[in-house]
PDB file of C-alpha atoms in Angstrom:
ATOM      1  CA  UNK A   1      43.989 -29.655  69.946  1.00 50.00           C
ATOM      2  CA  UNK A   2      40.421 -29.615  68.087  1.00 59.00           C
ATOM      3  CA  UNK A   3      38.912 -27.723  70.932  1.00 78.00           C
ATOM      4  CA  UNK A   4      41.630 -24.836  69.787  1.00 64.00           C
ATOM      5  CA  UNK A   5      41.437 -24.982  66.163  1.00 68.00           C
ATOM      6  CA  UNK A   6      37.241 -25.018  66.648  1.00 64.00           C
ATOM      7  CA  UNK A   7      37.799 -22.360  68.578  1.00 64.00           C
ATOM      8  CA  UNK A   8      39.337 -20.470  66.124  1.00 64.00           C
ATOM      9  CA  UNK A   9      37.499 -20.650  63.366  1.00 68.00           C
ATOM     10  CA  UNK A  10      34.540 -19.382  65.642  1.00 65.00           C
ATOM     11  CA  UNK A  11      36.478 -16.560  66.134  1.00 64.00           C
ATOM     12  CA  UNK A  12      37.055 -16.256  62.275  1.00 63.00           C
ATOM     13  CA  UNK A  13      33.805 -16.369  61.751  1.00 64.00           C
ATOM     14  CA  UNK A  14      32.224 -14.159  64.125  1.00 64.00           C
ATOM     15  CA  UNK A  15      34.690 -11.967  62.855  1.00 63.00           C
ATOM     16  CA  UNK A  16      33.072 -11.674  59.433  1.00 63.00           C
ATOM     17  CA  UNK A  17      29.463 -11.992  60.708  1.00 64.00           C
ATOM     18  CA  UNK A  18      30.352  -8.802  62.835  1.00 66.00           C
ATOM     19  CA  UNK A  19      32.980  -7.237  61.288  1.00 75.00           C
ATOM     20  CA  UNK A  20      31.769  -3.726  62.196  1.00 81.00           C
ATOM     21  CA  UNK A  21      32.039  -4.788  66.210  1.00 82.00           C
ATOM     22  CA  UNK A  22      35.405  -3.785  67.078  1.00 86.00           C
ATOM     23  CA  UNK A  23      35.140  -5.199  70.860  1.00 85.00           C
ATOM     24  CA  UNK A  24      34.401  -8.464  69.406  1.00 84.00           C
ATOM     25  CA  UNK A  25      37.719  -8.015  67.269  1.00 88.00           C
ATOM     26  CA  UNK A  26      39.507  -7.367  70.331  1.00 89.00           C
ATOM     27  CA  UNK A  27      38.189 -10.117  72.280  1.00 88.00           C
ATOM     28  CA  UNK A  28      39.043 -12.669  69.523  1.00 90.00           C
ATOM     29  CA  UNK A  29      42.425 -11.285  69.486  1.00 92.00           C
ATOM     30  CA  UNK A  30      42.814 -11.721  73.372  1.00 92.00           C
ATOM     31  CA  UNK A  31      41.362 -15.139  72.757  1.00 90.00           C
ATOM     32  CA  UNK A  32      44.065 -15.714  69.684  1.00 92.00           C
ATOM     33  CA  UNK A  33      46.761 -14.520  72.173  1.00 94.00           C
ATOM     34  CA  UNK A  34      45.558 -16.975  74.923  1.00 92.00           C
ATOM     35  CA  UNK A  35      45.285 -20.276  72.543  1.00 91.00           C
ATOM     36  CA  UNK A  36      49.132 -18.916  71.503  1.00 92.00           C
ATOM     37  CA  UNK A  37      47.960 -17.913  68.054  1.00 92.00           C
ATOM     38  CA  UNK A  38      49.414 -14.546  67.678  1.00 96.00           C
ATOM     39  CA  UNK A  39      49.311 -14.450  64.249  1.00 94.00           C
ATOM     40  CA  UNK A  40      45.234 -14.462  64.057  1.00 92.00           C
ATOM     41  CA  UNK A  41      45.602 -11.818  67.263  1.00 94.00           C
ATOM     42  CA  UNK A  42      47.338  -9.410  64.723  1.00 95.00           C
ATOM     43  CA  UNK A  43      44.469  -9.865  62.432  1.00 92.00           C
ATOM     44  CA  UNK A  44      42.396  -8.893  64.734  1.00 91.00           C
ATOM     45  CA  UNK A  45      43.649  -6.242  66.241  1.00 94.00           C
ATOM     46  CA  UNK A  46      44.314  -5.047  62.938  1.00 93.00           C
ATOM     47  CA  UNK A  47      40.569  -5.256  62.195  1.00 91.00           C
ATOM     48  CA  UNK A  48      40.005  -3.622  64.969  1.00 91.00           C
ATOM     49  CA  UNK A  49      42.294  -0.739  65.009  1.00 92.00           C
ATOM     50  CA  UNK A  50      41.137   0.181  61.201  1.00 92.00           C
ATOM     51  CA  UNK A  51      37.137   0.579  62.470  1.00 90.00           C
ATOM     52  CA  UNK A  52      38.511   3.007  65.309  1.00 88.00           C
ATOM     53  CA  UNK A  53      37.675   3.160  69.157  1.00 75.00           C
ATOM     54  CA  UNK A  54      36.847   5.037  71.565  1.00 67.00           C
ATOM     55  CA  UNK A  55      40.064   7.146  73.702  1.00 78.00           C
ATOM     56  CA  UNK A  56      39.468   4.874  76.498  1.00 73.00           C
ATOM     57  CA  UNK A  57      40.168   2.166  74.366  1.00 80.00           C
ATOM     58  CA  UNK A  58      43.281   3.045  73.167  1.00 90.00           C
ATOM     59  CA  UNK A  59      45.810   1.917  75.819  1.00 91.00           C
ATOM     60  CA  UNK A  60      44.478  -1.913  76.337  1.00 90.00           C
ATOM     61  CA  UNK A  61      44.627  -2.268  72.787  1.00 93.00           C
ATOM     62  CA  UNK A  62      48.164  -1.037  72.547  1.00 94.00           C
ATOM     63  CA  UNK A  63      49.227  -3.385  74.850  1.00 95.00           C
ATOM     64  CA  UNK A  64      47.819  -6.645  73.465  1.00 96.00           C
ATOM     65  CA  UNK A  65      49.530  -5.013  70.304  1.00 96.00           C
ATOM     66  CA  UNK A  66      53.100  -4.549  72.451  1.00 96.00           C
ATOM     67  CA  UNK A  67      52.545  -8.568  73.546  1.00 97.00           C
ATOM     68  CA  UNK A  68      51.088 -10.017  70.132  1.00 97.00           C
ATOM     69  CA  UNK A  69      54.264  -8.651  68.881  1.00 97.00           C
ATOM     70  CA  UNK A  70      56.638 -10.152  71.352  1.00 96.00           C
ATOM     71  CA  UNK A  71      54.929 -13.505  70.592  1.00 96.00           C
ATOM     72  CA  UNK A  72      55.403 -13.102  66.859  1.00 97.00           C
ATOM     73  CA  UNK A  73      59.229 -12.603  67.788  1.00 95.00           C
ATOM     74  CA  UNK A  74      59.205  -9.100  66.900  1.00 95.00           C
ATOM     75  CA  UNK A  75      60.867  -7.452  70.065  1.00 94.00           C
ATOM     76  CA  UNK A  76      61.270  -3.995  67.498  1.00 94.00           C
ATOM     77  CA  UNK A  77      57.537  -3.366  66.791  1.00 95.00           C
ATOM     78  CA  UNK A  78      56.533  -4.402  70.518  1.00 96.00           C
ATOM     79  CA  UNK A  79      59.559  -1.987  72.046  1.00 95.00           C
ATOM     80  CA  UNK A  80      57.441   0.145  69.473  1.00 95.00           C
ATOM     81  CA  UNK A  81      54.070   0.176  70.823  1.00 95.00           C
ATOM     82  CA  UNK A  82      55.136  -0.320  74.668  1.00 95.00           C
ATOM     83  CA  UNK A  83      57.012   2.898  73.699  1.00 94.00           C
ATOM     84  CA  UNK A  84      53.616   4.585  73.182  1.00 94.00           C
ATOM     85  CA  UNK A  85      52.106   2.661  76.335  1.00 93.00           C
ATOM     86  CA  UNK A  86      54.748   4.480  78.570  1.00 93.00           C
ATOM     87  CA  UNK A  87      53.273   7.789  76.963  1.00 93.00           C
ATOM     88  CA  UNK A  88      49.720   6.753  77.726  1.00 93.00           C
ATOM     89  CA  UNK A  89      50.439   6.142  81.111  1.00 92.00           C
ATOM     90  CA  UNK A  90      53.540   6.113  82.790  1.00 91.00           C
ATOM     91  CA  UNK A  91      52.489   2.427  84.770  1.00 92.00           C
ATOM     92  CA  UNK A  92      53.856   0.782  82.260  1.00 92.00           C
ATOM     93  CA  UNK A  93      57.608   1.359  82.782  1.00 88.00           C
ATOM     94  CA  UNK A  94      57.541  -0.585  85.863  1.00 88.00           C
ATOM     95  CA  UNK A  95      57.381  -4.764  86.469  1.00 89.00           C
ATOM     96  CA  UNK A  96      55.569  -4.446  89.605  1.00 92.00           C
ATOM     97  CA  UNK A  97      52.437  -2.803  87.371  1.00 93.00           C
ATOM     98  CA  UNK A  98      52.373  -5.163  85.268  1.00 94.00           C
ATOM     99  CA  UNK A  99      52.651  -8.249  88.069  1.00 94.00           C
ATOM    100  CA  UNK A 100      49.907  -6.755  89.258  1.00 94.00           C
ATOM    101  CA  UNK A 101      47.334  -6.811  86.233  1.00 93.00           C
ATOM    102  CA  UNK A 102      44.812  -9.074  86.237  1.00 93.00           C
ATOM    103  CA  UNK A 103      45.637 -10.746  82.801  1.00 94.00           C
ATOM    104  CA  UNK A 104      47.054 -14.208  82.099  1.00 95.00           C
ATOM    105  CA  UNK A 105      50.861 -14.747  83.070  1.00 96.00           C
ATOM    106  CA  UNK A 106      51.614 -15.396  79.610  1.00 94.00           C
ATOM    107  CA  UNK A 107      50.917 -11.951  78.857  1.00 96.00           C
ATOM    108  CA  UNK A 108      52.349 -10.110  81.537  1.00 95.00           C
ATOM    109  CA  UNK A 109      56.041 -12.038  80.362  1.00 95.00           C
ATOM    110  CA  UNK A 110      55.659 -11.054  77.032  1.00 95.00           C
ATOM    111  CA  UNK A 111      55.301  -7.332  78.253  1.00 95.00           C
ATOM    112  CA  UNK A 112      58.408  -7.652  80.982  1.00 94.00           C
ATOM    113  CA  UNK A 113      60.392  -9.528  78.536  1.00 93.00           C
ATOM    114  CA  UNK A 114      60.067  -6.082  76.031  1.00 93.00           C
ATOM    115  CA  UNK A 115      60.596  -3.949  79.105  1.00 91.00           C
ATOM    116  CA  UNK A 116      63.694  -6.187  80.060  1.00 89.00           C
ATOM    117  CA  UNK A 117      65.155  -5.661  76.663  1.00 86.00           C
ATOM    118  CA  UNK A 118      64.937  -2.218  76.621  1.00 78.00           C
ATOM    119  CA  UNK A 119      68.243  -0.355  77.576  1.00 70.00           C
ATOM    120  CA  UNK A 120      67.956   0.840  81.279  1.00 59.00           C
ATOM    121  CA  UNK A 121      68.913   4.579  80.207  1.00 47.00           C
ATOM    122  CA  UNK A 122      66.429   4.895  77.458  1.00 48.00           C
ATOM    123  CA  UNK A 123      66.137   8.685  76.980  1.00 47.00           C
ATOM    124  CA  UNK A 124      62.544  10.174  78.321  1.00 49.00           C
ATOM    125  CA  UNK A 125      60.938  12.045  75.899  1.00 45.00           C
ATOM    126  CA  UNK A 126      61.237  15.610  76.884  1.00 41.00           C
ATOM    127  CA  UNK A 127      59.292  18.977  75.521  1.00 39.00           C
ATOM    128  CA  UNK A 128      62.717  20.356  74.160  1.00 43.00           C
ATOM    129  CA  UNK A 129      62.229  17.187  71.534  1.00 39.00           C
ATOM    130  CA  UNK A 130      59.138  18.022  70.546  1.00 36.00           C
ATOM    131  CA  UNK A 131      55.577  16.677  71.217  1.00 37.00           C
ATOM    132  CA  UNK A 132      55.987  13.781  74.196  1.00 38.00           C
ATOM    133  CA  UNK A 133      52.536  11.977  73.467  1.00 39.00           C
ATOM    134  CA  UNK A 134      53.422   9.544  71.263  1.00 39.00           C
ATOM    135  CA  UNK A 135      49.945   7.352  72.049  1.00 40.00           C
ATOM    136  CA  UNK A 136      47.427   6.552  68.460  1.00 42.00           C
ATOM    137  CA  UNK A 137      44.665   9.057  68.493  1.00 43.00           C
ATOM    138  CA  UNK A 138      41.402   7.528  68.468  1.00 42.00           C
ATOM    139  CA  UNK A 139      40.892   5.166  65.166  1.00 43.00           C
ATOM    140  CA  UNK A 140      44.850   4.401  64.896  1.00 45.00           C
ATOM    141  CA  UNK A 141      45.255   1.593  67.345  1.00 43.00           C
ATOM    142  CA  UNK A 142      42.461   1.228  70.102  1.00 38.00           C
ATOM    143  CA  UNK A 143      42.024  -1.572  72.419  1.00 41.00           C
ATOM    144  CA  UNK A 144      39.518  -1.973  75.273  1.00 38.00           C
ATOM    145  CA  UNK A 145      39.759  -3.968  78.619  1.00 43.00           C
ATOM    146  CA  UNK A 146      39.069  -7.023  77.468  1.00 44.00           C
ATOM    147  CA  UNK A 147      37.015  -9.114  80.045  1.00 41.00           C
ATOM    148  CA  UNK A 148      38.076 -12.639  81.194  1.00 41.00           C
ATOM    149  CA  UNK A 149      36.728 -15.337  80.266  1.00 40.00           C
ATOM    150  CA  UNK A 150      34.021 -16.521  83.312  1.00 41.00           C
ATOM    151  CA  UNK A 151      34.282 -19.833  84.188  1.00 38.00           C
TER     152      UNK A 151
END
């Protein structure tokens, strides 16, 4: 609809006026994801992810990453980055965590359908293989909480 495609270009242009705000980037890209524009999510994040954020940040971030992916069709790149979400925190291997997060349903499917395509007996990483945190340091790929939208 108009409302959508005004929407957007808000975003677009918010992102230029304050393209050194990296939480706005990520909350335009949660907005993207929720108006099913993945595409302009990925820009965002992007945009994000190359100003850097803080540690804490890191783990949202990788997960809107995991389920702009999965929108775009891209089931490699978002086994990828839930890959490095299951390093981060160990919530993420399970269905029942992510039923439970207070995000839009459309998001939590595109995160169990990545975790449903994964095989069952996906090897653990283990200290005998080498270094098991496999999350972005700080600046690679952050992501804060991004708030809901009040209504």
């Amino acid at each position: 609809t108009g409302d959508v495609r005004q929407a957007m270009e808000i975003l677009h242009t918010g992102l230029f006026r304050f393209q050194n705000d990296a939480a706005f980037a990520i909350r335009a890209a949660w907005i993207a994801l929720l108006t099913d524009h993945p595409e302009q999510a990925l820009t965002y994040l992007t945009h994000a992810t190359k100003l850097g954020l803080p540690p804490a940040e890191i783990e949202n971030t990788t997960a809107l990453l995991t389920i702009t992916h999965a929108q775009l069709g891209d089931p490699e790149t978002a086994s990828s980055y839930l890959a490095q979400l299951k390093a981060i925190s160990p919530k993420w291997k399970d269905t029942e965590n992510i039923n439970a997060l207070p995000w839009p349903q459309s998001f939590k499917s595109s995160l169990k359908e990545i975790i449903s395509q994964l095989p069952e007996t996906a090897p653990e990483p283990s200290p005998e293989s080498g270094p098991t945190n496999t999350a972005p340091q700080s600046g690679e790929l952050p992501i804060p909480e991004p708030p809901l939208p009040s209504r």
